[in-house]
Backbone as numpy.savetxt, mean C-alpha at the origin, in Angstrom:
# Nx Ny Nz CAx CAy CAz Cx Cy Cz
12.89 -7.77 8.49 12.11 -6.71 9.12 10.68 -7.18 9.33
10.12 -6.91 10.48 8.75 -7.30 10.77 7.78 -6.18 10.43
6.76 -6.50 9.64 5.77 -5.52 9.24 4.45 -5.85 9.92
4.03 -4.98 10.81 2.83 -5.22 11.60 2.11 -3.90 11.84
0.79 -3.88 11.58 0.01 -2.69 11.86 -0.57 -2.05 10.62
-0.76 -0.75 10.70 -1.41 0.01 9.63 -0.40 0.88 8.89
-0.28 0.62 7.60 0.58 1.40 6.72 -0.31 2.08 5.69
-0.04 3.33 5.41 -0.88 4.10 4.49 -0.22 4.19 3.12
-0.94 3.75 2.10 -0.51 3.94 0.72 -0.87 5.37 0.34
0.06 6.28 0.54 -0.24 7.70 0.41 -0.48 8.14 -1.04
-1.41 9.08 -1.19 -1.56 9.74 -2.48 -0.42 10.73 -2.64
-0.16 11.10 -3.87 0.79 12.18 -4.15 -0.01 13.43 -4.49
0.03 14.44 -3.64 -0.71 15.67 -3.97 0.00 16.46 -5.06
-0.79 17.02 -5.95 -0.26 17.86 -7.03 -0.85 19.26 -6.93
-0.12 20.21 -7.42 -0.61 21.58 -7.49 -1.59 21.72 -8.66
-2.23 22.88 -8.75 -3.14 23.13 -9.87 -2.41 23.06 -11.21
-1.12 23.33 -11.16 -0.31 23.28 -12.39 0.15 21.86 -12.69
-0.14 20.92 -11.79 0.21 19.52 -12.03 1.56 19.09 -11.52
2.24 19.94 -10.75 3.54 19.58 -10.20 3.39 19.02 -8.79
4.42 18.36 -8.32 4.41 17.77 -6.99 4.23 18.84 -5.93
3.22 18.66 -5.07 2.94 19.60 -3.98 3.69 19.14 -2.73
4.94 19.57 -2.62 5.77 19.12 -1.51 5.21 19.56 -0.17
4.77 20.79 -0.07 4.22 21.30 1.20 2.99 20.49 1.61
2.12 20.20 0.63 0.94 19.41 0.93 1.28 17.99 1.35
2.28 17.40 0.71 2.71 16.05 1.05 3.25 16.01 2.48
4.04 17.00 2.84 4.56 17.06 4.21 3.41 17.21 5.21
2.42 18.01 4.87 1.26 18.19 5.74 0.51 16.87 5.92
0.32 16.14 4.84 -0.38 14.85 4.93 0.40 13.85 5.77
1.71 13.86 5.65 2.56 12.97 6.45 2.31 13.20 7.93
2.34 14.46 8.34 2.15 14.77 9.76 0.73 14.47 10.22
-0.24 14.71 9.36 -1.63 14.39 9.68 -1.78 12.90 9.94
-1.20 12.06 9.10 -1.34 10.62 9.25 -0.57 10.09 10.45
0.60 10.63 10.70 1.34 10.22 11.89 0.55 10.54 13.14
-0.11 11.68 13.16 -0.95 12.06 14.31 -2.12 11.10 14.51
-2.52 10.40 13.44 -3.63 9.43 13.54 -3.16 8.08 14.09
-1.87 7.92 14.29 -1.36 6.72 14.93 -0.93 5.60 14.01
-0.67 5.91 12.73 -0.28 4.85 11.79 1.12 4.34 12.11
1.40 3.12 11.64 2.71 2.51 11.88 3.73 2.83 10.81
3.25 3.17 9.61 4.17 3.46 8.53 3.48 4.12 7.36
4.29 4.68 6.48 3.78 5.40 5.32 4.49 4.92 4.05
3.71 4.76 3.00 4.24 4.37 1.70 4.17 5.56 0.76
5.30 5.95 0.21 5.34 7.04 -0.75 5.75 6.54 -2.12
5.21 7.17 -3.15 5.53 6.83 -4.55 5.10 5.42 -4.91
4.02 4.95 -4.28 3.44 3.68 -4.68 2.40 3.89 -5.75
1.65 2.85 -6.05 0.68 2.96 -7.14 -0.47 3.89 -6.78
-0.88 3.91 -5.49 -1.89 4.88 -5.06 -1.35 6.30 -5.21
-0.04 6.44 -5.15 0.61 7.74 -5.34 0.84 8.09 -6.79
0.19 7.36 -7.71 0.28 7.63 -9.16 1.72 7.56 -9.67
2.46 6.59 -9.15 3.86 6.46 -9.54 4.03 6.22 -11.05
3.03 5.60 -11.66 3.14 5.30 -13.10 3.19 6.55 -13.95
2.75 7.68 -13.40 2.76 8.93 -14.17 3.91 9.85 -13.78
4.77 9.40 -12.87 5.90 10.24 -12.44 7.15 9.93 -13.24
7.94 10.96 -13.50 9.27 10.71 -14.03 10.20 10.38 -12.86
11.40 9.96 -13.16 12.32 9.52 -12.11 12.67 10.65 -11.14
12.81 11.85 -11.63 13.14 12.98 -10.75 12.03 13.18 -9.73
10.77 13.12 -10.17 9.66 13.28 -9.25 9.59 12.11 -8.26
9.79 10.91 -8.78 9.75 9.71 -7.94 10.80 9.83 -6.82
11.99 10.22 -7.19 13.05 10.39 -6.20 12.69 11.47 -5.18
12.10 12.55 -5.64 11.76 13.66 -4.76 10.73 13.22 -3.71
9.73 12.47 -4.14 8.71 11.99 -3.20 9.36 11.13 -2.11
10.24 10.25 -2.50 10.92 9.39 -1.52 11.77 10.22 -0.57
12.52 11.15 -1.12 13.37 12.02 -0.29 12.53 12.80 0.74
11.43 13.37 0.28 10.59 14.17 1.18 9.94 13.28 2.25
9.51 12.10 1.85 8.92 11.16 2.81 9.89 10.86 3.94
11.11 10.47 3.60 12.10 10.11 4.61 12.45 11.32 5.47
12.59 12.47 4.84 12.98 13.68 5.57 11.90 14.11 6.55
10.66 14.13 6.11 9.59 14.64 6.97 9.24 13.66 8.09
9.25 12.38 7.79 8.96 11.38 8.82 10.02 11.41 9.92
11.28 11.51 9.52 12.39 11.67 10.45 12.38 10.59 11.55
12.10 9.35 11.14 12.19 8.24 12.07 11.00 8.02 12.97
9.95 8.82 12.82 8.80 8.69 13.72 7.96 7.45 13.44
7.86 7.06 12.19 7.20 5.81 11.78 8.05 5.19 10.68
7.68 4.01 10.24 8.43 3.35 9.19 8.12 3.99 7.83
9.14 4.10 6.99 8.97 4.65 5.65 9.20 3.56 4.61
8.24 3.44 3.71 8.31 2.43 2.66 8.22 3.14 1.32
9.19 2.89 0.48 9.23 3.53 -0.84 8.68 2.58 -1.90
7.78 3.09 -2.72 7.33 2.32 -3.88 8.42 2.34 -4.93
8.94 1.17 -5.27 10.06 1.13 -6.22 9.86 0.08 -7.31
8.63 -0.37 -7.50 8.37 -1.41 -8.49 8.35 -0.88 -9.91
8.55 -1.79 -10.84 8.53 -1.45 -12.26 8.35 -2.74 -13.05
7.97 -2.61 -14.33 7.94 -3.81 -15.16 9.29 -4.06 -15.83
10.28 -3.32 -15.41 11.66 -3.53 -15.82 12.48 -3.81 -14.57
13.13 -4.96 -14.52 13.91 -5.30 -13.33 15.02 -4.29 -13.08
15.68 -3.84 -14.13 16.77 -2.88 -13.94 16.26 -1.56 -13.39
15.10 -1.12 -13.85 14.52 0.13 -13.34 14.10 -0.04 -11.89
13.48 -1.17 -11.56 13.08 -1.43 -10.19 14.29 -1.46 -9.26
15.37 -2.05 -9.73 16.58 -2.10 -8.92 17.15 -0.70 -8.71
17.16 0.11 -9.76 17.66 1.47 -9.65 16.86 2.27 -8.63
15.54 2.16 -8.68 14.68 2.88 -7.74 14.87 2.36 -6.31
15.05 1.05 -6.17 15.24 0.48 -4.84 16.57 0.92 -4.25
17.60 0.96 -5.08 18.89 1.46 -4.60 18.79 2.92 -4.18
18.02 3.70 -4.93 17.83 5.10 -4.55 17.15 5.19 -3.18
16.10 4.37 -2.99 15.38 4.38 -1.72 16.29 4.02 -0.56
17.16 3.05 -0.79 18.12 2.66 0.24 19.04 3.83 0.58
19.59 4.46 -0.42 20.49 5.60 -0.20 19.77 6.77 0.46
18.48 6.91 0.17 17.70 8.01 0.75 17.37 7.76 2.22
17.49 6.51 2.66 17.24 6.21 4.06 15.87 5.60 4.35
15.17 5.13 3.32 13.88 4.47 3.53 14.09 3.18 4.32
13.06 2.78 5.06 13.15 1.57 5.87 12.89 0.31 5.06
12.14 0.44 3.97 11.79 -0.73 3.16 11.32 -0.26 1.79
11.14 -1.23 0.89 10.65 -0.93 -0.45 9.48 -1.85 -0.77
8.49 -1.29 -1.45 7.32 -2.03 -1.91 7.41 -2.16 -3.43
7.47 -3.41 -3.91 7.65 -3.63 -5.35 6.49 -4.41 -5.93
5.71 -3.74 -6.75 4.62 -4.39 -7.46 5.20 -5.40 -8.45
4.44 -6.46 -8.74 4.90 -7.41 -9.75 5.01 -6.70 -11.10
5.97 -7.11 -11.93 6.08 -6.49 -13.26 4.77 -6.62 -14.03
4.24 -5.48 -14.44 2.95 -5.43 -15.10 3.13 -5.51 -16.62
2.12 -6.03 -17.28 2.06 -6.23 -18.71 2.96 -7.37 -19.18
4.20 -7.42 -18.71 5.11 -8.47 -19.16 4.60 -9.88 -18.87
3.86 -10.02 -17.74 3.35 -11.32 -17.30 4.47 -12.35 -17.16
5.47 -12.08 -16.32 6.57 -13.03 -16.16 6.09 -14.36 -15.58
6.79 -15.44 -15.95 6.51 -16.76 -15.40 6.81 -16.75 -13.90
6.30 -17.76 -13.19 6.50 -17.81 -11.75 7.98 -17.87 -11.39
8.76 -18.68 -12.10 10.19 -18.73 -11.79 10.88 -17.42 -12.15
10.32 -16.68 -13.11 10.88 -15.37 -13.46 10.60 -14.36 -12.36
9.44 -14.48 -11.69 9.14 -13.60 -10.56 10.14 -13.82 -9.43
10.47 -15.07 -9.16 11.45 -15.37 -8.13 12.80 -14.75 -8.49
13.17 -14.85 -9.76 14.44 -14.27 -10.21 14.41 -12.75 -10.13
13.28 -12.14 -10.51 13.12 -10.68 -10.48 13.33 -10.15 -9.07
12.56 -10.68 -8.13 12.66 -10.20 -6.76 13.99 -10.60 -6.13
14.45 -11.81 -6.43 15.70 -12.27 -5.86 16.89 -11.45 -6.31
16.89 -11.05 -7.57 17.99 -10.23 -8.09 18.06 -8.89 -7.39
16.91 -8.30 -7.14 16.87 -6.99 -6.47 17.28 -7.13 -5.01
16.77 -8.18 -4.34 17.13 -8.39 -2.93 18.62 -8.63 -2.77
19.21 -9.37 -3.71 20.64 -9.68 -3.62 21.50 -8.44 -3.86
21.02 -7.55 -4.71 21.83 -6.39 -5.09 21.63 -5.18 -4.19
20.59 -5.21 -3.36 20.29 -4.03 -2.55 19.83 -4.47 -1.16
20.52 -3.99 -0.14 20.26 -4.41 1.24 19.14 -3.57 1.86
17.95 -3.70 1.28 16.79 -2.99 1.79 15.63 -3.97 1.87
14.96 -4.08 3.02 13.84 -5.02 3.14 12.80 -4.79 2.06
12.34 -5.87 1.45 11.43 -5.80 0.31 10.07 -6.40 0.67
9.02 -5.71 0.24 7.66 -6.23 0.28 7.23 -6.45 -1.16
6.92 -7.67 -1.51 6.38 -7.95 -2.84 4.90 -7.58 -2.84
4.43 -7.02 -3.95 3.05 -6.55 -4.04 2.33 -7.32 -5.15
1.33 -8.07 -4.75 0.58 -8.90 -5.68 -0.82 -8.33 -5.89
-1.08 -7.79 -7.08 -2.40 -7.24 -7.40 -2.74 -7.62 -8.84
-3.10 -8.88 -9.06 -3.26 -9.39 -10.43 -4.33 -8.68 -11.24
-5.33 -8.09 -10.59 -6.37 -7.39 -11.35 -5.82 -6.19 -12.09
-4.68 -5.67 -11.65 -4.11 -4.49 -12.28 -2.83 -4.78 -13.05
-2.23 -5.93 -12.82 -0.95 -6.22 -13.47 -1.01 -7.36 -14.47
-2.04 -8.21 -14.37 -2.10 -9.38 -15.23 -1.14 -10.48 -14.80
-0.61 -10.36 -13.58 0.39 -11.29 -13.09 0.06 -11.64 -11.64
-0.03 -12.92 -11.33 -0.42 -13.36 -10.00 0.68 -14.19 -9.37
1.14 -13.77 -8.19 2.12 -14.55 -7.44 1.41 -15.77 -6.85
1.82 -16.94 -7.23 1.18 -18.16 -6.73 1.59 -18.42 -5.29
0.86 -19.33 -4.66 1.19 -19.73 -3.28 2.62 -20.26 -3.23
2.95 -21.12 -4.16 4.28 -21.73 -4.18 5.37 -20.68 -4.38
5.09 -19.70 -5.23 6.07 -18.64 -5.47 6.23 -17.75 -4.25
5.14 -17.47 -3.55 5.22 -16.69 -2.32 6.15 -17.35 -1.32
6.07 -18.67 -1.21 6.94 -19.40 -0.29 8.39 -19.31 -0.75
8.62 -19.42 -2.06 9.99 -19.29 -2.58 10.54 -17.89 -2.29
9.71 -16.88 -2.42 10.16 -15.52 -2.10 10.50 -15.38 -0.63
9.71 -16.04 0.22 9.94 -15.97 1.66 11.29 -16.58 2.05
11.80 -17.45 1.23 13.08 -18.10 1.52 14.28 -17.23 1.16
14.03 -16.14 0.44 15.12 -15.26 -0.01 15.41 -14.20 1.03
16.66 -14.10 1.45 17.06 -13.07 2.41 16.73 -11.69 1.86
16.05 -10.89 2.66 15.73 -9.53 2.26 14.32 -9.34 1.75
13.64 -10.43 1.41 12.23 -10.35 1.03 11.43 -10.76 2.25
10.81 -9.80 2.90 10.27 -10.01 4.23 8.75 -10.04 4.31
8.06 -9.70 3.22 6.60 -9.65 3.29 5.99 -9.65 1.90
4.69 -9.88 1.87 3.92 -9.74 0.65 2.67 -8.93 0.95
2.39 -7.97 0.10 1.11 -7.25 0.13 0.19 -8.00 -0.83
-0.86 -8.60 -0.29 -1.73 -9.47 -1.08 -3.04 -8.77 -1.43
-3.27 -8.59 -2.72 -4.51 -7.97 -3.19 -5.12 -8.82 -4.30
-5.07 -10.14 -4.10 -5.66 -11.04 -5.08 -7.15 -11.20 -4.89
-7.65 -10.75 -3.74 -9.08 -10.82 -3.46 -9.54 -12.14 -2.88
-8.63 -13.04 -2.56 -9.00 -14.36 -2.08 -8.46 -14.60 -0.67
-9.36 -14.73 0.28 -8.96 -15.07 1.64 -8.48 -16.52 1.68
-9.07 -17.37 0.84 -8.59 -18.76 0.74 -7.11 -18.80 0.36
-6.72 -17.92 -0.54 -5.32 -17.90 -0.96 -4.42 -17.48 0.20
-4.86 -16.51 0.99 -4.08 -16.10 2.16 -3.90 -17.28 3.09
-4.98 -18.02 3.30 -4.91 -19.21 4.16 -3.89 -20.20 3.61
-3.91 -20.39 2.30 -2.99 -21.35 1.67 -1.54 -20.88 1.79
-1.32 -19.57 1.64 0.04 -19.04 1.79 0.53 -19.25 3.22
-0.31 -18.89 4.18 0.09 -19.02 5.58 0.36 -20.48 5.94
-0.51 -21.37 5.49 -0.33 -22.80 5.76 0.98 -23.31 5.14
1.24 -22.88 3.90 2.47 -23.30 3.22 3.71 -22.74 3.92
3.64 -21.50 4.38 4.75 -20.91 5.13 4.98 -21.67 6.42
3.88 -22.06 7.09 3.99 -22.77 8.35 4.68 -24.12 8.16
4.39 -24.79 7.06 5.03 -26.08 6.80 6.54 -25.94 6.67
6.97 -24.74 6.20 8.41 -24.49 6.02 9.03 -23.79 7.24
8.21 -23.52 8.26 8.70 -22.81 9.43 9.01 -21.35 9.18
8.31 -20.75 8.21 8.60 -19.37 7.79 7.52 -18.37 8.22
6.48 -18.84 8.90 5.34 -17.97 9.17 5.68 -16.78 10.07
6.72 -16.89 10.89 7.10 -15.78 11.76 8.12 -14.85 11.11
8.67 -15.27 9.98 9.73 -14.49 9.32 9.26 -13.79 8.05
8.02 -14.06 7.64 7.51 -13.50 6.39 6.08 -13.04 6.63
5.86 -11.73 6.54 4.55 -11.16 6.87 3.63 -11.11 5.66
2.36 -11.34 5.91 1.33 -11.17 4.90 0.54 -9.92 5.27
0.51 -8.94 4.36 -0.20 -7.69 4.59 -1.39 -7.60 3.65
-2.51 -7.16 4.16 -3.69 -6.98 3.33 -3.46 -5.85 2.34
-3.82 -6.11 1.09 -3.78 -5.08 0.06 -5.16 -4.68 -0.39
-6.18 -5.19 0.31 -7.57 -4.85 0.01 -8.24 -4.46 1.31
-8.57 -3.19 1.44 -9.03 -2.66 2.72 -10.24 -3.38 3.27
-11.19 -3.74 2.41 -12.42 -4.37 2.90 -12.18 -5.80 3.38
-11.04 -6.39 3.04 -10.72 -7.76 3.45 -9.68 -7.81 4.56
-9.33 -6.68 5.13 -8.27 -6.64 6.13 -8.59 -7.52 7.33
-9.81 -7.43 7.84 -10.17 -8.24 9.01 -10.05 -9.74 8.72
-10.70 -10.26 7.66 -10.56 -11.69 7.41 -9.13 -12.11 7.06
-8.39 -11.27 6.36 -7.01 -11.61 6.03 -6.17 -11.73 7.30
-6.35 -10.79 8.22 -5.60 -10.86 9.47 -6.06 -12.01 10.34
-7.33 -12.38 10.22 -7.85 -13.50 11.02 -7.22 -14.82 10.64
-6.71 -14.92 9.40 -6.11 -16.18 8.96 -4.58 -16.10 8.84
-3.99 -15.07 9.43 -2.53 -15.03 9.47 -1.87 -13.73 9.06
-2.64 -12.78 8.51 -2.06 -11.50 8.15 -1.66 -10.69 9.37
-0.72 -9.77 9.18 -0.22 -8.98 10.31 -0.53 -7.49 10.19
-1.22 -7.09 9.13 -1.52 -5.68 8.98 -2.05 -5.37 7.60
-2.03 -4.09 7.25 -2.60 -3.64 6.00 -1.76 -2.50 5.43
-1.66 -2.46 4.11 -1.18 -1.27 3.41 -2.42 -0.69 2.75
-2.92 0.40 3.30 -4.28 0.85 3.05 -4.33 2.17 2.29
-5.16 2.19 1.25 -5.43 3.44 0.54 -6.49 4.26 1.27
-7.51 3.57 1.81 -8.59 4.30 2.48 -8.12 4.97 3.76
-6.97 4.55 4.30 -6.45 5.20 5.51 -5.99 6.63 5.24
-5.83 7.01 3.97 -5.62 8.43 3.68 -6.78 9.26 4.20
-7.97 8.64 4.22 -9.21 9.32 4.57 -9.61 9.08 6.01
-9.48 7.84 6.46 -9.99 7.45 7.78 -8.96 6.59 8.50
-7.79 7.16 8.71 -6.70 6.40 9.32 -7.02 5.99 10.75
-7.69 6.86 11.48 -7.92 6.58 12.90 -8.69 5.28 13.11
-9.77 5.09 12.36 -10.56 3.87 12.53 -9.83 2.65 11.99
-9.08 2.82 10.91 -8.31 1.68 10.40 -7.27 1.24 11.42
-6.59 2.20 12.04 -5.62 1.88 13.07 -6.29 1.17 14.24
-7.44 1.66 14.65 -8.17 1.04 15.77 -8.57 -0.39 15.44
-9.02 -0.62 14.21 -9.43 -1.97 13.83 -8.24 -2.92 13.80
-7.17 -2.50 13.14 -5.98 -3.36 13.03 -5.40 -3.64 14.41
-5.32 -2.62 15.25 -4.79 -2.83 16.61 -5.69 -3.75 17.41
-7.00 -3.64 17.20 -7.94 -4.53 17.90 -7.69 -5.99 17.51
-7.46 -6.22 16.22 -7.17 -7.59 15.76 -5.88 -8.09 16.37
-4.85 -7.24 16.34 -3.55 -7.65 16.89 -3.64 -7.95 18.38
-4.62 -7.32 19.05 -4.83 -7.55 20.48 -5.93 -8.59 20.75
-6.33 -9.30 19.69 -7.33 -10.37 19.79 -8.70 -9.89 20.26
-8.99 -8.61 20.03 -10.33 -8.08 20.35 -11.16 -8.06 19.07
-11.63 -9.23 18.67 -12.35 -9.34 17.41 -13.76 -8.76 17.49
-14.31 -8.64 18.68 -15.62 -8.01 18.82 -15.54 -6.55 18.40
-14.55 -5.85 18.91 -14.37 -4.44 18.55 -13.94 -4.31 17.09
-13.07 -5.21 16.63 -12.62 -5.16 15.24 -13.79 -5.34 14.28
-14.71 -6.23 14.60 -15.86 -6.46 13.75 -16.76 -5.23 13.69
-16.94 -4.56 14.81 -17.72 -3.31 14.84 -17.10 -2.27 13.92
-15.80 -2.12 14.00 -15.10 -1.12 13.19 -15.12 -1.50 11.71
-14.98 -2.78 11.42 -15.05 -3.25 10.04 -16.36 -2.81 9.40
-17.47 -3.04 10.08 -18.76 -2.70 9.50 -19.02 -1.19 9.52
-18.43 -0.49 10.47 -18.54 0.97 10.47 -17.88 1.56 9.23
-16.77 0.98 8.81 -16.00 1.52 7.69 -16.40 0.96 6.34
-17.16 -0.12 6.31 -17.34 -0.87 5.07 -17.94 -0.04 3.93
-18.99 0.71 4.19 -19.61 1.51 3.13 -18.64 2.57 2.61
-17.87 3.17 3.51 -16.90 4.17 3.09 -15.81 3.54 2.24
-15.30 2.40 2.67 -14.26 1.73 1.90 -14.76 1.39 0.50
-15.97 0.87 0.42 -16.52 0.53 -0.89 -16.69 1.77 -1.76
-17.09 2.88 -1.15 -17.24 4.12 -1.91 -15.89 4.63 -2.42
-14.83 4.36 -1.65 -13.50 4.82 -2.04 -12.90 3.99 -3.17
-13.60 2.91 -3.54 -13.16 2.09 -4.67 -14.25 1.95 -5.72
-15.21 2.89 -5.69 -16.31 2.82 -6.65 -15.85 3.17 -8.06
-14.73 3.87 -8.16 -14.02 4.06 -9.42 -12.56 3.69 -9.18
-11.77 3.73 -10.22 -10.37 3.29 -10.13 -9.60 4.07 -9.06
-8.94 3.34 -8.17 -8.05 3.95 -7.19 -6.87 4.60 -7.92
-6.45 5.83 -7.57 -6.85 6.62 -6.41 -7.87 7.72 -6.72
-8.68 7.56 -7.74 -9.60 8.65 -8.11 -10.52 9.03 -6.95
-11.27 8.09 -6.36 -12.15 8.49 -5.26 -11.40 8.99 -4.02
-10.25 8.38 -3.73 -9.49 8.79 -2.54 -9.02 10.23 -2.67
-8.47 10.58 -3.82 -8.02 11.96 -4.01 -9.20 12.93 -4.03
-10.31 12.49 -4.60 -11.51 13.33 -4.61 -11.99 13.56 -3.19
-12.02 12.51 -2.38 -12.44 12.62 -1.00 -11.53 13.57 -0.22
-10.24 13.47 -0.44 -9.31 14.36 0.26 -9.55 15.81 -0.10
-9.82 16.07 -1.38 -10.15 17.44 -1.78 -11.42 17.92 -1.09
-12.41 17.05 -0.98 -13.66 17.41 -0.31 -13.44 17.67 1.18
-12.49 16.97 1.77 -12.19 17.11 3.19 -11.23 18.26 3.48
-10.70 18.89 2.44 -9.76 19.98 2.64 -8.34 19.53 2.90
-8.03 18.27 2.58 -6.67 17.76 2.71 -5.92 17.93 1.39
-4.62 18.18 1.43 -3.86 18.35 0.19 -3.97 17.12 -0.71
-4.41 17.34 -1.92 -4.56 16.25 -2.88 -4.37 16.77 -4.29
-5.22 17.72 -4.67 -5.09 18.33 -5.99 -5.61 17.44 -7.09
-5.25 17.75 -8.31 -5.80 17.04 -9.47 -5.17 15.67 -9.67
-5.85 14.86 -10.47 -5.32 13.59 -10.92 -4.47 13.80 -12.17
-3.60 12.88 -12.42 -2.83 12.94 -13.65 -3.46 12.04 -14.69
-3.54 12.56 -15.90 -4.06 11.75 -16.99 -3.16 10.53 -17.22
-3.77 9.38 -17.51 -5.10 9.23 -18.09 -6.26 9.17 -17.10
-6.01 9.24 -15.78 -7.11 9.31 -14.83 -7.74 10.70 -14.89
-9.03 10.75 -14.58 -9.71 12.04 -14.61 -10.80 12.06 -13.54
-11.54 13.17 -13.48 -12.53 13.36 -12.42 -13.62 12.29 -12.44
-14.26 12.12 -11.28 -15.30 11.11 -11.12 -16.56 11.48 -11.90
-17.34 10.45 -12.25 -18.67 10.68 -12.80 -19.60 11.22 -11.72
-20.64 11.91 -12.14 -21.55 12.54 -11.18 -22.24 11.52 -10.27
-22.64 10.38 -10.82 -23.38 9.41 -10.00 -22.49 8.76 -8.95
-21.27 8.41 -9.32 -20.37 7.81 -8.33 -19.86 8.86 -7.34
-19.76 10.09 -7.77 -19.37 11.17 -6.87 -20.40 11.32 -5.75
-21.67 11.18 -6.07 -22.72 11.28 -5.05 -22.62 10.13 -4.05
-22.27 8.95 -4.54 -22.07 7.81 -3.64 -20.95 8.10 -2.66
-19.87 8.67 -3.18 -18.72 9.01 -2.34 -19.10 10.09 -1.32
-19.77 11.12 -1.76 -20.15 12.20 -0.84 -21.04 11.69 0.28
-21.99 10.83 -0.05 -22.88 10.27 0.97 -22.10 9.47 2.00
-21.15 8.65 1.54 -20.36 7.85 2.46 -19.52 8.73 3.37
-18.97 9.80 2.83 -18.16 10.72 3.63 -19.03 11.44 4.66
-20.22 11.85 4.25 -21.13 12.51 5.20 -21.60 11.55 6.27
-21.91 10.32 5.90 -22.34 9.31 6.88 -21.24 9.00 7.89
-19.99 9.19 7.47 -18.85 8.93 8.37 -18.40 10.22 9.08
-19.16 11.30 8.89 -18.84 12.59 9.53 -17.46 13.11 9.13
-17.09 12.84 7.88 -15.79 13.31 7.39 -15.91 14.59 6.58
-17.12 14.91 6.11 -17.36 16.21 5.48 -18.68 16.75 6.02
């Protein structure tokens, strides 16, 4: 499966009582589709998947597929630090009708590089659903190496990597290594860091899985489409237009600022689940200023 364009790492809205806000989630889905996004990710890490039980996780995936109804691509977050649990969630996503699955590297366990290949390969072999590997070492303690990314690209069913290592040099090295193997057209590199989307795409990336697009999907879509159409002048303008807002949306741990911003904008979001909690007053002011400067509140 080819992954190209803007995909939104959706938040999971909760009610005041802390339960899944299905109506709000459906509303957000339609709002984002109207902004022109290419796909939506439900029950990912931005969606606070680590605090959901399996029943809730399944419900989010079911609602995502049902409400989208084929209008854009649906990607289910199905990663876990247990291979068997990740496989179970991925099989559920397949049965639910999702188009693909996003699997974060096993966190805390810190598997060896050959163990990562076995982890993803086992899931790909057992479940016929396109897989995006998600590399975010700052949050998992585990980094997919360039060599391992190439090994993953060789496995049928593993079609992309979401890269959030923070290194554009590494993206260049992955793309170069893929090119040596003739895999660069069959394995997509997606930005996992919103502020680096332009440079990542400039060296071979094909799109972004974006948390900030919950807030400003229209400009993110315009920037990504501009890059795909080789209009780097316009893309650069949009990059700098969004930069302060993107930085404000990560001034505290994601998704704390994003959910706070959505509440300020009147979009369904609701409370955070512990152990995350409300923003500090000083960082909240930074976020409010960025939202006002972007005419979002």
